[in-house]
CSV table of C-alpha atoms and ligand atoms in Angstrom, one decimal:
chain,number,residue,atom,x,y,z
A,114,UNK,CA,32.3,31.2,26.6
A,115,UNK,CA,33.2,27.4,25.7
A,116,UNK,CA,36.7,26.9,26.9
A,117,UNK,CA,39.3,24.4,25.1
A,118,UNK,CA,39.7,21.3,25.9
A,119,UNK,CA,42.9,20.9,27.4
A,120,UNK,CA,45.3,18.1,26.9
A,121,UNK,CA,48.1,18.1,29.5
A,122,UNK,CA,51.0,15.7,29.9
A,123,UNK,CA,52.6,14.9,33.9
A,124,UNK,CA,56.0,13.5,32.6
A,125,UNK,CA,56.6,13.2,36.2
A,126,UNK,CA,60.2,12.2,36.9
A,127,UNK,CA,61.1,11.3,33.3
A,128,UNK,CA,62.8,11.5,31.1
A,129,UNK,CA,66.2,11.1,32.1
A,130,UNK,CA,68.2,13.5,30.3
A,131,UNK,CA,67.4,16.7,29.3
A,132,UNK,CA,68.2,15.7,25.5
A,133,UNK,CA,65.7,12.9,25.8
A,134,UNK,CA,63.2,15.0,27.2
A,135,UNK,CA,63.8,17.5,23.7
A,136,UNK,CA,63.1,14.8,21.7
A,137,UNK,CA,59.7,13.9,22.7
A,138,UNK,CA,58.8,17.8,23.0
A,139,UNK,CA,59.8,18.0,19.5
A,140,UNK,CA,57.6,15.2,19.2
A,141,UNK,CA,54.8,16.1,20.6
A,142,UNK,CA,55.0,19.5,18.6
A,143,UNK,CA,55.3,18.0,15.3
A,144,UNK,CA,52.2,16.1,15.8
A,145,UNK,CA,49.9,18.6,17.3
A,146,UNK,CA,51.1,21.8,15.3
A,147,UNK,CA,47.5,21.5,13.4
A,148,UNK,CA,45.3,21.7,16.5
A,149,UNK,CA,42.9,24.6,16.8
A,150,UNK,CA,40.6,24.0,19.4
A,151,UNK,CA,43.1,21.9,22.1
A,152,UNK,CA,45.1,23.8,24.6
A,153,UNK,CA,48.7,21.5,24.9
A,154,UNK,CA,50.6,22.0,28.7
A,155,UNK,CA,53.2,19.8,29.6
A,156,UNK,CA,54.6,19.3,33.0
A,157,UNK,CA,58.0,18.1,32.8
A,158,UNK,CA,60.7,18.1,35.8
A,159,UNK,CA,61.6,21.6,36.7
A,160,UNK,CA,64.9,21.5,35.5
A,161,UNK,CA,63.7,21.4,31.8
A,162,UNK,CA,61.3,23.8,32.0
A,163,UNK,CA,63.7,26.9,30.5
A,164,UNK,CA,65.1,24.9,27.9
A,165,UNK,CA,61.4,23.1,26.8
A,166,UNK,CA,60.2,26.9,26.4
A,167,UNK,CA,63.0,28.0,24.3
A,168,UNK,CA,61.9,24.9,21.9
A,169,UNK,CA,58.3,25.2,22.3
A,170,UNK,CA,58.6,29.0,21.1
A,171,UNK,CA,56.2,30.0,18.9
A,172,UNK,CA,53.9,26.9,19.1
A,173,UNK,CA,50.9,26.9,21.0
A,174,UNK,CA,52.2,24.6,23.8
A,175,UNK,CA,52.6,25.9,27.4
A,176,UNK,CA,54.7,24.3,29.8
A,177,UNK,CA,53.6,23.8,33.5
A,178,UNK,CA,55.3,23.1,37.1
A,179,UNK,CA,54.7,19.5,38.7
A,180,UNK,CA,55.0,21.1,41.9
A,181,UNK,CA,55.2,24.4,43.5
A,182,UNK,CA,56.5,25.7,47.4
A,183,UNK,CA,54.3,27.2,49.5
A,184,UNK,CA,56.9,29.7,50.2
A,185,UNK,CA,56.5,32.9,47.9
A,186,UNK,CA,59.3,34.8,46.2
A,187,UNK,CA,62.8,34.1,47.7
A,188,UNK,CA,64.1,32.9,51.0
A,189,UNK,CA,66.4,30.2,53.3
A,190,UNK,CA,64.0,27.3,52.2
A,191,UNK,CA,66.5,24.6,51.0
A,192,UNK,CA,65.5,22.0,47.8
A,193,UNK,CA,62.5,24.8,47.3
A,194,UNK,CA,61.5,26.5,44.0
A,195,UNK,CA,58.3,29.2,44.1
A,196,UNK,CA,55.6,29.7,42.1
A,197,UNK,CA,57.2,33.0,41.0
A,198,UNK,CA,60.3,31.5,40.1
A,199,UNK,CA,58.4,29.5,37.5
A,200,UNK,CA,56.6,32.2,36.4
A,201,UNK,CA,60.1,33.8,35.7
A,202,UNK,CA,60.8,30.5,33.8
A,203,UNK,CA,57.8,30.7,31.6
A,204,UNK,CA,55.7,28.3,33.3
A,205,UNK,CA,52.5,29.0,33.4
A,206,UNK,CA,50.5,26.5,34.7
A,207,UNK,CA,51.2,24.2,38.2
A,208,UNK,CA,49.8,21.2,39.5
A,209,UNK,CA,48.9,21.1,43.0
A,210,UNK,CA,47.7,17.9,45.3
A,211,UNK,CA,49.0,15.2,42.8
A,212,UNK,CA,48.4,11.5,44.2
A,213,UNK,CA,51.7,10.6,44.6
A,214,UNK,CA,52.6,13.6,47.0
A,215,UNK,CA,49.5,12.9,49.0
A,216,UNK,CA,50.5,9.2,49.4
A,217,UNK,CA,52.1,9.3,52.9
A,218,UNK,CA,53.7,6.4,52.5
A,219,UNK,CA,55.8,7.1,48.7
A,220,UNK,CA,55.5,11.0,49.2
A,221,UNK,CA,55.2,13.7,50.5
A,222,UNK,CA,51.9,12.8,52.7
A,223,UNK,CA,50.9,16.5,51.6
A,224,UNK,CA,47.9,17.9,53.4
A,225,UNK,CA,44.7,19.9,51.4
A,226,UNK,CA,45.8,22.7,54.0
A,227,UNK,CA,49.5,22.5,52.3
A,228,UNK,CA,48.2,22.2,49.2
A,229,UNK,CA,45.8,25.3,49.7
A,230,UNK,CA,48.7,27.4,50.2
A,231,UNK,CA,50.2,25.9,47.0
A,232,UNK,CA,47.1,26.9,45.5
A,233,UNK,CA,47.8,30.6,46.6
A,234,UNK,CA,51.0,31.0,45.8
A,235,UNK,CA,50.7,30.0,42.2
A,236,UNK,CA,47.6,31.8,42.0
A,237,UNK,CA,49.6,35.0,43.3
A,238,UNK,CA,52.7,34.5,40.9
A,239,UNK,CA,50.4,34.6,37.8
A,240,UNK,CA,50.2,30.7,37.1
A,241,UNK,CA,46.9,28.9,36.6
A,242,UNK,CA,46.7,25.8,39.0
A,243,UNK,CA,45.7,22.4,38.0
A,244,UNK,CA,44.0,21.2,41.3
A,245,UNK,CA,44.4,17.2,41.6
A,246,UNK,CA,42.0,15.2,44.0
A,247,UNK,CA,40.9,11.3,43.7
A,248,UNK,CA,39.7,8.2,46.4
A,249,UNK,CA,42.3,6.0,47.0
A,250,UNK,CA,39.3,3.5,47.0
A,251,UNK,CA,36.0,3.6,46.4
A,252,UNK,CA,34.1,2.4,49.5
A,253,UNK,CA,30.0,0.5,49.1
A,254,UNK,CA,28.9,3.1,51.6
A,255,UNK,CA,30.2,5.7,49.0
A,256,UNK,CA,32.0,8.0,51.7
A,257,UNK,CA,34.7,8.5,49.3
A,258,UNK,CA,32.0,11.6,48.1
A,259,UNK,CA,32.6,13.2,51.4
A,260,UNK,CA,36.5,12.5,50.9
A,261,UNK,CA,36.4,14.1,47.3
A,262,UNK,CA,34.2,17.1,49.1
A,263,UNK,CA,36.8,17.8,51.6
A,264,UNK,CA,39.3,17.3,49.5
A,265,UNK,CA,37.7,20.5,47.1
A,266,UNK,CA,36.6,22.7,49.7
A,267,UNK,CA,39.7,22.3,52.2
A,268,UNK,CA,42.4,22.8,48.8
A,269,UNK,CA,39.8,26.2,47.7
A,270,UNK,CA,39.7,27.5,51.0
A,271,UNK,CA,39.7,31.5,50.5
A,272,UNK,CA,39.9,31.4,46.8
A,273,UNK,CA,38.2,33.9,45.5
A,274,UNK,CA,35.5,33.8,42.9
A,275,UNK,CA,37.3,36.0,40.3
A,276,UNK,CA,40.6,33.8,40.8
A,277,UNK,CA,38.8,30.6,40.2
A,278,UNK,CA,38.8,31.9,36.4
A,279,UNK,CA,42.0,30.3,36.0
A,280,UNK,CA,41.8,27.0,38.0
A,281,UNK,CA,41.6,23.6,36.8
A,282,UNK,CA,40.6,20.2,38.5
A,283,UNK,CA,41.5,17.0,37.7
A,284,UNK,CA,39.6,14.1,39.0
A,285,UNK,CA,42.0,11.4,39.4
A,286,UNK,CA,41.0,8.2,41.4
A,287,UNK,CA,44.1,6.6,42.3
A,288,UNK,CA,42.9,3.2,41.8
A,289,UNK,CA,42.8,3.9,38.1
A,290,UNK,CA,46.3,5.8,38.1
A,291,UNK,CA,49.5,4.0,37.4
A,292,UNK,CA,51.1,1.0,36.2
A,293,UNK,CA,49.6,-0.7,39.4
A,294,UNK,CA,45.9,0.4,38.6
A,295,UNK,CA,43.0,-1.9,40.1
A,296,UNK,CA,41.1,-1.1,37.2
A,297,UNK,CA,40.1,1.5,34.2
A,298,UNK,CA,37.8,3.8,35.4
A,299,UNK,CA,34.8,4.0,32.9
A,300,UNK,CA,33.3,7.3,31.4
A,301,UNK,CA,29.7,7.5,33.4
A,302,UNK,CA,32.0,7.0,37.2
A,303,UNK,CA,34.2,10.4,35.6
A,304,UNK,CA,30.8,12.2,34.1
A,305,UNK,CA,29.4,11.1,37.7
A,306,UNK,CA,31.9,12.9,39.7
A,307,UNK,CA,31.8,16.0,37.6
A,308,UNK,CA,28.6,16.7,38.6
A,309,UNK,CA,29.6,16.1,41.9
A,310,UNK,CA,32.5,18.9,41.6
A,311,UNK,CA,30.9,21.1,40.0
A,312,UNK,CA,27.8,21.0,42.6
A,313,UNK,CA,30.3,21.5,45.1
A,314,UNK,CA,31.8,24.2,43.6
A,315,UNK,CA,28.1,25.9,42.6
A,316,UNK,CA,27.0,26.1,46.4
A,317,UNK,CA,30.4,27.5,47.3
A,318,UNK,CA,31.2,29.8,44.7
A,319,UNK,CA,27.9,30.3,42.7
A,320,UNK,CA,26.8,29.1,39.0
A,321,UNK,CA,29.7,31.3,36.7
A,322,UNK,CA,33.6,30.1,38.2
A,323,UNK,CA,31.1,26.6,38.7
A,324,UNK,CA,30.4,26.0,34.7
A,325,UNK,CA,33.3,27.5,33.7
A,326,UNK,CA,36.4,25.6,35.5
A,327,UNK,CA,37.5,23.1,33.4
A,328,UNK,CA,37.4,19.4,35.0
A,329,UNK,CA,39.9,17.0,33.3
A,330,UNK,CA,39.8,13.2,33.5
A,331,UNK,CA,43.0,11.2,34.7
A,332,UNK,CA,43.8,7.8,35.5
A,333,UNK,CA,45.5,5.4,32.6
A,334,UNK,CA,44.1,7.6,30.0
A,335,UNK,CA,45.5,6.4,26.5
A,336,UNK,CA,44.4,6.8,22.8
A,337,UNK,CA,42.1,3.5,23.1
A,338,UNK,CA,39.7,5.2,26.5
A,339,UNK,CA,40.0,8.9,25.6
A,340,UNK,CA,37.4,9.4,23.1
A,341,UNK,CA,34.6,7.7,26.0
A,342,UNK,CA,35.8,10.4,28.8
A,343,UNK,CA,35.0,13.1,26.4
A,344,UNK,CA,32.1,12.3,24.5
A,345,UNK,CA,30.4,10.0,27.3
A,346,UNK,CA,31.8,11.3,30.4
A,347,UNK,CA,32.0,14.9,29.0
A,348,UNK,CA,35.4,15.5,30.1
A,349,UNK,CA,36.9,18.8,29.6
A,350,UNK,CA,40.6,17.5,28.8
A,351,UNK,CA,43.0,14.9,30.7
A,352,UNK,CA,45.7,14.8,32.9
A,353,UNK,CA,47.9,12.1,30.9
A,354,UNK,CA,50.8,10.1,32.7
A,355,UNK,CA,52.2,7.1,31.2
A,356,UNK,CA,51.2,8.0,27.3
A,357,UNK,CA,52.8,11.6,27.9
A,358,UNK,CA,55.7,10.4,27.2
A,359,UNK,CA,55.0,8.5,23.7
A,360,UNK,CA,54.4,11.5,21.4
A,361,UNK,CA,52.9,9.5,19.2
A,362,UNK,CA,50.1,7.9,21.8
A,363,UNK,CA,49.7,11.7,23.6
A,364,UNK,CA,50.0,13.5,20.0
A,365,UNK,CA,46.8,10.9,19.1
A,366,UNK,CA,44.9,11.7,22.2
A,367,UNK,CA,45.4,14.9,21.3
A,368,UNK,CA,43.7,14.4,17.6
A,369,UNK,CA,40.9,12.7,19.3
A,370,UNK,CA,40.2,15.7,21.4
A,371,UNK,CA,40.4,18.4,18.6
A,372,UNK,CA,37.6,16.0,16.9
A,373,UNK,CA,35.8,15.7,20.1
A,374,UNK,CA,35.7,19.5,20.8
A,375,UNK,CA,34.2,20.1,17.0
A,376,UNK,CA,31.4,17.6,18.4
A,377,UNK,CA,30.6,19.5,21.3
A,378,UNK,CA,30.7,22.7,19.7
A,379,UNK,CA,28.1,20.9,16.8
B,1461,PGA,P1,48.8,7.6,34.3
B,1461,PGA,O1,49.1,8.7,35.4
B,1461,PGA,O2,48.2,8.2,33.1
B,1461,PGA,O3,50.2,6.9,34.1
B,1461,PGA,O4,47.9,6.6,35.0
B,1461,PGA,C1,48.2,9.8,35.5
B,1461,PGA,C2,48.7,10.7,36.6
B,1461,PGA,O5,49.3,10.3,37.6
B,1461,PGA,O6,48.5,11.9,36.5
């Protein structure tokens, strides 16, 4: 079965305050209430998840973690919050392997082994991860494809096949990500490397988990490139930074998906 595309929004550490961060929820709800066929998940700083729930309520919008511990459960691990504690919170989705806590040099320098374990323990809690991976650069001898490979079979190490039901990947190549992008990324480089995941995720874990994961597009996505990663580059949904925080720029990426999904279901 077709799965929706899904539209998620990696507020990273914004907004602010947690009133601020109401408002563009609110936003973002009026503006997408109407959507049949787009799964909304936002991933605001932890702190806001309870309260974002409580205001998302009925609406069709989930809310997600940015981050999760590779500790489980409870325990003497300082500045930590697990994957079940989010659960407990209502989130129900968690990214894992985001570019900027790669980076060694601005973050973390998290490893695919760490982020394996992340993988795991928001698996175990009940929360359905959103797997990040992405070249830093992309290289003429094009072994950034080995770096993308590793990157996917090192963070799915002892997944199983039923589990991989509920993950997600989103290819984001860092050169495209930010407000210091090299350059856009164009559909056929996303539709490209789609192919390549999903190959990669055939040989390891055979045809089913392979066409059904859902791989999302992100990397300066906005309401001007969205409808070319869909329709040309057959995305199944992005992983919005920057324009997650306008609701009227992520609600309109939003509309453009709905449309998009009626296309592919045509
Ligand atoms: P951006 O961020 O849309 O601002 O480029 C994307 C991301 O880091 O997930």
């Amino acid at each position: 079965m077709a799965k929706r595309t899904l539209i998620a929004g990696n507020w990273k550490m914004n907004p602010p305050s947690v009133r601020e961060a109401e408002k563009i929820l609110k936003g973002v709800m009026a503006r997408t209430a109407g959507l049949r066929k787009t799964e909304i998940v936002i991933f605001p700083p932890s702190v806001f998840i309870e309260r974002l729930v409580k205001i998302a309520g009925r609406s069709k919008i989930r809310l997600g973690a940015q981050d999760v511990s590779v500790q489980s459960g409870s325990g003497a691990f300082t500045g930590e919050v697990s994957a079940d504690m989010f659960y407990d919170s209502r989130a129900r989705y968690a990214i894992a392997g985001h570019s900027e806590r790669r980076n060694p040099s601005a973050g973390r320098g998290e490893s695919n082994h760490e982020i394996n374990f992340k993988i795991k323990a928001a698996l175990a809690a009940g929360l359905s991860p959103v797997l990040c991976v992405g070249e830093r650069e992309r290289d003429r001898d094009h072994a950034y494809l080995q770096l993308i490979k590793s990157q996917v079979e090192e963070c799915l190490k002892g997944i199983s096949k039923k589990s991989m039901e509920k993950m997600i990947i989103a290819y984001e190549p860092v050169w495209a990500i930010g407000r210091n992008a090299v350059r856009e990324a164009v559909p056929e480089e996303f539709q490209e490397m789609k192919i390549f995941i999903k190959k990669i995720l055939a040989d390891k874990f055979g045809i089913v988990p392979a066409d059904t994961v859902r791989i999302l597009y992100g990397g300066s996505v906005s309401p001007k490139n969205a409808e070319g990663f869909l329709r040309e580059g057959e995305a199944d949904g992005f992983l919005v930074g920057r324009d997650s925080l306008s609701p009227d720029k992520f609600g309109r990426i939003a509309k453009i998906a709905e449309d998009a999904g009626q296309w592919r279901l045509s």
